[in-house]
PDB file of C-alpha atoms in Angstrom:
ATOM      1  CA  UNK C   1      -5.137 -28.437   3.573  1.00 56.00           C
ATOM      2  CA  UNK C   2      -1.582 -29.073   5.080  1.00 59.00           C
ATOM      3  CA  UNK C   3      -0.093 -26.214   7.547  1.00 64.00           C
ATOM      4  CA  UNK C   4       2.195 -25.455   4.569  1.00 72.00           C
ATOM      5  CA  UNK C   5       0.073 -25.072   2.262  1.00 78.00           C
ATOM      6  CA  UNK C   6      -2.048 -22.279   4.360  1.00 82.00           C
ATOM      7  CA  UNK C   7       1.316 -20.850   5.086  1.00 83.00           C
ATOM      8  CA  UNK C   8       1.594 -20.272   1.516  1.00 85.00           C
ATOM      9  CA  UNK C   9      -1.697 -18.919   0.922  1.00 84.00           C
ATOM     10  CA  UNK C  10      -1.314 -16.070   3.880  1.00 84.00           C
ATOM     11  CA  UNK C  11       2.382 -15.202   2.464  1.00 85.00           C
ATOM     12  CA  UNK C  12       0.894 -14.549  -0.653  1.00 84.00           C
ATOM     13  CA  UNK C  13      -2.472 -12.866   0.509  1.00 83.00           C
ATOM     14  CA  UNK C  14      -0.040 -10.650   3.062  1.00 82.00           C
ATOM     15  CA  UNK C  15       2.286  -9.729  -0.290  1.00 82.00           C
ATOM     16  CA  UNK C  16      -0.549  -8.739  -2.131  1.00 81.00           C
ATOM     17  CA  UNK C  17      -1.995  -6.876   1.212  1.00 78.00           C
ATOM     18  CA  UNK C  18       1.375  -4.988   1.065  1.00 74.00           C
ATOM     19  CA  UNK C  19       1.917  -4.359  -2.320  1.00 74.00           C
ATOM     20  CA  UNK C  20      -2.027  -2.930  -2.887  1.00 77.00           C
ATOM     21  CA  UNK C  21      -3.633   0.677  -3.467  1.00 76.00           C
ATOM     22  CA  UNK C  22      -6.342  -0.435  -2.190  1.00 83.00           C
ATOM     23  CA  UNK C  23      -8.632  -3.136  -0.813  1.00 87.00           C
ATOM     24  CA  UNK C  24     -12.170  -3.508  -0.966  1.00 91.00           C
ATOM     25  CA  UNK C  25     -13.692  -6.264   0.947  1.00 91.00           C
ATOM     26  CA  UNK C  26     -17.200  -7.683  -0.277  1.00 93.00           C
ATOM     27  CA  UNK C  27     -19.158 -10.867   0.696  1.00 93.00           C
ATOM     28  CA  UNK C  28     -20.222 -12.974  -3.069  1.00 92.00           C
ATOM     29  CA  UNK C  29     -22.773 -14.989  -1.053  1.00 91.00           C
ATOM     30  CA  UNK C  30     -25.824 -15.539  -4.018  1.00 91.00           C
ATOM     31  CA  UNK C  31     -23.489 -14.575  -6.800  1.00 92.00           C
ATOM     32  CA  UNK C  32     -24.669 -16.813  -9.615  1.00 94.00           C
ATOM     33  CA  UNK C  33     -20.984 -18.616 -11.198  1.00 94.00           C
ATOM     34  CA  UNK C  34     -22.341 -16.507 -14.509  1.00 95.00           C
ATOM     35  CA  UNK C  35     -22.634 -13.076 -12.663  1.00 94.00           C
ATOM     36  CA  UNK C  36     -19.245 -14.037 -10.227  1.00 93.00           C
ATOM     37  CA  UNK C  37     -17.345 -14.643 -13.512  1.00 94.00           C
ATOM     38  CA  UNK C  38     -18.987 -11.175 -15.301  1.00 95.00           C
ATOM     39  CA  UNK C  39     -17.929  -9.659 -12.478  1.00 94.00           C
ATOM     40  CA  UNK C  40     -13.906 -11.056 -12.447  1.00 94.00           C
ATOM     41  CA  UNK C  41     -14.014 -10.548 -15.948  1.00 95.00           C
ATOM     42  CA  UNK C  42     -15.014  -6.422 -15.081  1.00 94.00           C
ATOM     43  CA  UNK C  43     -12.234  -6.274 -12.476  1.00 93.00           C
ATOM     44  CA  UNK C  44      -9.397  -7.699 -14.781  1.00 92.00           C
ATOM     45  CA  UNK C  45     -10.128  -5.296 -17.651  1.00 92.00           C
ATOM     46  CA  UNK C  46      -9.823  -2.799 -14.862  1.00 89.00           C
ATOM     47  CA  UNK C  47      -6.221  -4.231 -13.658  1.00 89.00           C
ATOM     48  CA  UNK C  48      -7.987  -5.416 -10.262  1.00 91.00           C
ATOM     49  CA  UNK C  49      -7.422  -8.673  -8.846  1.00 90.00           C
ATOM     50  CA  UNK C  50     -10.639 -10.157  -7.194  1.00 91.00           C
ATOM     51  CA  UNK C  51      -9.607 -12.880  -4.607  1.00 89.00           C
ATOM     52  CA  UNK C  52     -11.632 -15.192  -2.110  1.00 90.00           C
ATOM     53  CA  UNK C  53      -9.901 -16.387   0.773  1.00 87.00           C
ATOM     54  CA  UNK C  54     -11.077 -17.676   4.033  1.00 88.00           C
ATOM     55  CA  UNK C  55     -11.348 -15.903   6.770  1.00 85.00           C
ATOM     56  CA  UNK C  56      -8.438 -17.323   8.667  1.00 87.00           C
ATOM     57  CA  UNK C  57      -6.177 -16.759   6.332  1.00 87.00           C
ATOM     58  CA  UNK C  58      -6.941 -13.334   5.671  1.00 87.00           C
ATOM     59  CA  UNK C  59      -6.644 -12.488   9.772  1.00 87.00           C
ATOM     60  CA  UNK C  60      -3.524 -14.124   9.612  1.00 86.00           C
ATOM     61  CA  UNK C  61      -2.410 -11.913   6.440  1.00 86.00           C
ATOM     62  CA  UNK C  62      -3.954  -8.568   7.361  1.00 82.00           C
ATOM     63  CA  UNK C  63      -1.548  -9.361  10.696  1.00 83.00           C
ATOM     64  CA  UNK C  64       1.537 -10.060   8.893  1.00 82.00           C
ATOM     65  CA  UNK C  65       0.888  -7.273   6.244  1.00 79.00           C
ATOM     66  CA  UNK C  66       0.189  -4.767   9.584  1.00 80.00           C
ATOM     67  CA  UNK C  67      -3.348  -3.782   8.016  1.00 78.00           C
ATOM     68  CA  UNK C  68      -5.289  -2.884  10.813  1.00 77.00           C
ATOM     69  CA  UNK C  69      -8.843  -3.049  11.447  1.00 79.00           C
ATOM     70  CA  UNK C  70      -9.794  -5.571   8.511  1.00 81.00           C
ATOM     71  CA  UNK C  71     -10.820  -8.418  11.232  1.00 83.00           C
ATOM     72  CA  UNK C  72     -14.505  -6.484  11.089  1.00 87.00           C
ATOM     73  CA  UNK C  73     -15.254  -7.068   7.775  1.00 88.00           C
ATOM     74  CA  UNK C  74     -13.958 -10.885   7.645  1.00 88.00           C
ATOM     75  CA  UNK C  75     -17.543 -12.268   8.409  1.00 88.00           C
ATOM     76  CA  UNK C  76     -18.564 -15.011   6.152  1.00 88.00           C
ATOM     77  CA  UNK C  77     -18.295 -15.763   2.616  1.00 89.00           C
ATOM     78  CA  UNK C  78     -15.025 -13.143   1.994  1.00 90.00           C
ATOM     79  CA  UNK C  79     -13.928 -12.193  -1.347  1.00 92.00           C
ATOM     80  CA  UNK C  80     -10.923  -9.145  -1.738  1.00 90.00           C
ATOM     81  CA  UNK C  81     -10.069  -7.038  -4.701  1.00 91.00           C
ATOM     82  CA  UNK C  82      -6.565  -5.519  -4.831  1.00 86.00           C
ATOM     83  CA  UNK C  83      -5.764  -2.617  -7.040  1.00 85.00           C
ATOM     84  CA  UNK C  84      -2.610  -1.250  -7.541  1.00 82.00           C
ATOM     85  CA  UNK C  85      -3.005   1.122 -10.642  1.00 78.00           C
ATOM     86  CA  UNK C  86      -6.382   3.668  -9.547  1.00 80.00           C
ATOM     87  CA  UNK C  87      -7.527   2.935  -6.096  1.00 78.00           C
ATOM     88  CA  UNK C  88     -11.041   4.227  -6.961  1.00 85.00           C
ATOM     89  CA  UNK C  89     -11.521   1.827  -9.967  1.00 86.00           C
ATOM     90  CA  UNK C  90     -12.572  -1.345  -7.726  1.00 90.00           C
ATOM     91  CA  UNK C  91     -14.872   1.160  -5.690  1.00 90.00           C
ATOM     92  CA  UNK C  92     -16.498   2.136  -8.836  1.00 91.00           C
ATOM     93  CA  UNK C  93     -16.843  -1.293 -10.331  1.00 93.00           C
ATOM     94  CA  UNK C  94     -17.598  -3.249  -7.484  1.00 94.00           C
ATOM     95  CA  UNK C  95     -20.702  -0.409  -6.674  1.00 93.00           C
ATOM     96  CA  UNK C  96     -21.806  -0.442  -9.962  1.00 93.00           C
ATOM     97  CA  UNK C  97     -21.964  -4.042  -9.936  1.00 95.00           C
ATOM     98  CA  UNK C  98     -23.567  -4.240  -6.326  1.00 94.00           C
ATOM     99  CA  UNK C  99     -26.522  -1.976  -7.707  1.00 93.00           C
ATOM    100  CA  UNK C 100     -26.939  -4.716 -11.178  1.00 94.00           C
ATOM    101  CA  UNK C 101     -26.492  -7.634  -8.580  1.00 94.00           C
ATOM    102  CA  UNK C 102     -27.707  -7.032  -5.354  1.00 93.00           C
ATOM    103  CA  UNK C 103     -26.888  -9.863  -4.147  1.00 93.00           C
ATOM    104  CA  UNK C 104     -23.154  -8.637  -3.846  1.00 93.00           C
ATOM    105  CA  UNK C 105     -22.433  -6.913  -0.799  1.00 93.00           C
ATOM    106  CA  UNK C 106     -19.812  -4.214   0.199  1.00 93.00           C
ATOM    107  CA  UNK C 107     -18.356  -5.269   3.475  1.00 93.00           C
ATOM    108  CA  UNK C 108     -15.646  -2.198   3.635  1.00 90.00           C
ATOM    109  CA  UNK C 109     -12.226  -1.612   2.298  1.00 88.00           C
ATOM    110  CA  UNK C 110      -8.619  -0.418   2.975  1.00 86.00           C
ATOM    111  CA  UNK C 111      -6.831   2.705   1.520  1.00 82.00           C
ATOM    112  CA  UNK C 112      -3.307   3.490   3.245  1.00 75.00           C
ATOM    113  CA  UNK C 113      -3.941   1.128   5.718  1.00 66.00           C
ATOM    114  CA  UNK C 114      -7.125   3.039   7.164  1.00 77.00           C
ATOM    115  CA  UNK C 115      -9.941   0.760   6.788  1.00 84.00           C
ATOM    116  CA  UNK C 116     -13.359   2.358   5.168  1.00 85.00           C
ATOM    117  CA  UNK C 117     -16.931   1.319   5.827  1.00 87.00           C
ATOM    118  CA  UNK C 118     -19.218   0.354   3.326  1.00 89.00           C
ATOM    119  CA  UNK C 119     -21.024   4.235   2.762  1.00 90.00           C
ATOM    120  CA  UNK C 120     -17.363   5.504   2.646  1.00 88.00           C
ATOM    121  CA  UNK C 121     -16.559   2.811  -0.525  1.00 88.00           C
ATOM    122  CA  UNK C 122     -19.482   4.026  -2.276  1.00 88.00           C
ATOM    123  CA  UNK C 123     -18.755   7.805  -1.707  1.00 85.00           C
ATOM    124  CA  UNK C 124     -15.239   6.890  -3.237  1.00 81.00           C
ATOM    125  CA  UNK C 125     -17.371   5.400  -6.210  1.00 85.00           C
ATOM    126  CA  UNK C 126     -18.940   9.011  -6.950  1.00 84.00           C
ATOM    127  CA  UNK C 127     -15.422  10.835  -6.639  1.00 79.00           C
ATOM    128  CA  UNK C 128     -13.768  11.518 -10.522  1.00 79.00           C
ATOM    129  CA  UNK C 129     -11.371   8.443 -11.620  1.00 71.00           C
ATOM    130  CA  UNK C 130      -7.526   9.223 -12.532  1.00 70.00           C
ATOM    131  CA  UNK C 131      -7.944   9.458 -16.060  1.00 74.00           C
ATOM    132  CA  UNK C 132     -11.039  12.016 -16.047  1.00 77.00           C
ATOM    133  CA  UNK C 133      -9.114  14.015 -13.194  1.00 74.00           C
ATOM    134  CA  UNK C 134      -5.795  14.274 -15.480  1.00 78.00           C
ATOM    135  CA  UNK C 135      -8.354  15.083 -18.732  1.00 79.00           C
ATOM    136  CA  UNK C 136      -9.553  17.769 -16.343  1.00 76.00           C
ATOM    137  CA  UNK C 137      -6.013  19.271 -15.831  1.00 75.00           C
ATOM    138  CA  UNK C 138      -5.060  18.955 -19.410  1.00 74.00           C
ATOM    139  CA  UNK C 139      -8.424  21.052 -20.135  1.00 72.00           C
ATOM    140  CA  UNK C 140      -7.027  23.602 -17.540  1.00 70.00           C
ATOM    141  CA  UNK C 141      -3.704  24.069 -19.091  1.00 69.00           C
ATOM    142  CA  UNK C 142      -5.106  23.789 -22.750  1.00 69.00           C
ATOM    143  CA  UNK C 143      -7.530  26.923 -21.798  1.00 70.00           C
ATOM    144  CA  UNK C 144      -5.406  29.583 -21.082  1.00 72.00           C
ATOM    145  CA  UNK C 145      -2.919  28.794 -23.730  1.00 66.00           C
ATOM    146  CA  UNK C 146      -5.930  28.593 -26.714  1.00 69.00           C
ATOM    147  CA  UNK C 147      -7.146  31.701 -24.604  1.00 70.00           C
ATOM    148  CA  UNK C 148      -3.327  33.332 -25.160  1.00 66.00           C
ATOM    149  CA  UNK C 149      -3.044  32.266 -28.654  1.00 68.00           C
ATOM    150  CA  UNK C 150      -6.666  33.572 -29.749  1.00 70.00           C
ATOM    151  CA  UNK C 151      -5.989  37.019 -28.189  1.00 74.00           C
ATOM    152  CA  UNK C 152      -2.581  37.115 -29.927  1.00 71.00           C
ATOM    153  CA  UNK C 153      -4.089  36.295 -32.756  1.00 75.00           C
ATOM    154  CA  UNK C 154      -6.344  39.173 -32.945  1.00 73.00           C
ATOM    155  CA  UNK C 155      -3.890  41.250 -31.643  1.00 77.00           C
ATOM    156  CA  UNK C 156      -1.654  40.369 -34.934  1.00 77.00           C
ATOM    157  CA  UNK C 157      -4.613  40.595 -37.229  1.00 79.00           C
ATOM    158  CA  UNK C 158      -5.545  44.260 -35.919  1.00 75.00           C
ATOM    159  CA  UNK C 159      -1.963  44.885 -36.315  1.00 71.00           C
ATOM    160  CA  UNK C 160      -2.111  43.862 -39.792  1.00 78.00           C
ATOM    161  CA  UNK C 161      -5.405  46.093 -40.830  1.00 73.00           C
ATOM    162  CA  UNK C 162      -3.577  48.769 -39.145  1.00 74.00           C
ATOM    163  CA  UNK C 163      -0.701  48.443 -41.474  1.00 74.00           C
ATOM    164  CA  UNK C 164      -2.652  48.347 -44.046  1.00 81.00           C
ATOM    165  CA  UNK C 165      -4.923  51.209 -43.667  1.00 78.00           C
ATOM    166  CA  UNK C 166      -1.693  53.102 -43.073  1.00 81.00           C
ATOM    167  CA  UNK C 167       0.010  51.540 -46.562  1.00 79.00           C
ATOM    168  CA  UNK C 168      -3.543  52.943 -48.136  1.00 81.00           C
ATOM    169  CA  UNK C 169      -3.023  56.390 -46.872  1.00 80.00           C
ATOM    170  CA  UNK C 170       0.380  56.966 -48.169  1.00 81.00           C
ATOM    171  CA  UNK C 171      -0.618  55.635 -51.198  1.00 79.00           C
ATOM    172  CA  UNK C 172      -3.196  57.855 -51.872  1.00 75.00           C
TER     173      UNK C 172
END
């Protein structure tokens, strides 16, 4: 590959390095093509771009980018995955898939340009995604307001019997 062409690949590995929520780092080494395609096709659903590069390059990248601390994990066969949307989606699919597939291994990752080891990518894996944390929220709100509307309910219905029971004792 011509020095321009590598050029290329690091500008656009140290764009994508910039431009991430986060980056986790694995090594595909025994990956069957079948499983390594199963397991772009999870990522993309996801909105996570899954990228092999050499290691080289990706030095060359993480140093242009300022990402520190990524030349540990660049140890063989390197493959990243960039996600820009829910930085915990690529730790949860890329665990997931590590437990089905063994044979995939997390190396680390990046959030906020602090690197994480391998334990800390599968604690992120157990923490609640976006979307259940902002279902959570909307449960909080919704609570007290069916709470509020329930109690003034009943408050208008005893309200009601009252006038009632008082229209019953005039009338008689």
């Amino acid at each position: 590959m011509s020095g321009i062409g590598k050029d290329i690949i690091v500008r656009d590995l140290a764009e994508k390095l910039k431009g991430m929520g986060s980056l986790i780092i694995t090594d595909y080494r025994g990956l069957k093509v079948k499983e390594m395609a199963d397991l772009r096709k999870r990522l993309r659903e996801a909105g996570i771009e899954y990228e092999v590069a050499k290691n080289t390059l990706a030095r060359r990248a993480g140093k242009e980018s300022r990402i520190e601390g990524i030349d540990q994990f660049l140890l063989g066969p390197t493959a990243f995955a960039f996600s820009k949307e829910d930085p915990l989606a690529s730790a949860k699919i890329l665990t997931a898939f590590s437990r089905e597939y063994p044979a995939l291994n997390i190396k680390g990752g990046v959030f906020e340009k602090g690197t994480l080891d391998p334990e800390q990518v599968k604690l992120w894996a157990t923490l609640p995604g976006r979307e259940e944390l902002l279902a959570k929220v909307a449960a909080g709100f919704k609570s007290p307001l069916a709470n509020l509307v329930f109690s003034l309910k009943g408050i208008i219905t005893n309200f009601i019997y009252a006038l009632e029971a008082i229209k019953e004792k005039k009338e008689q």
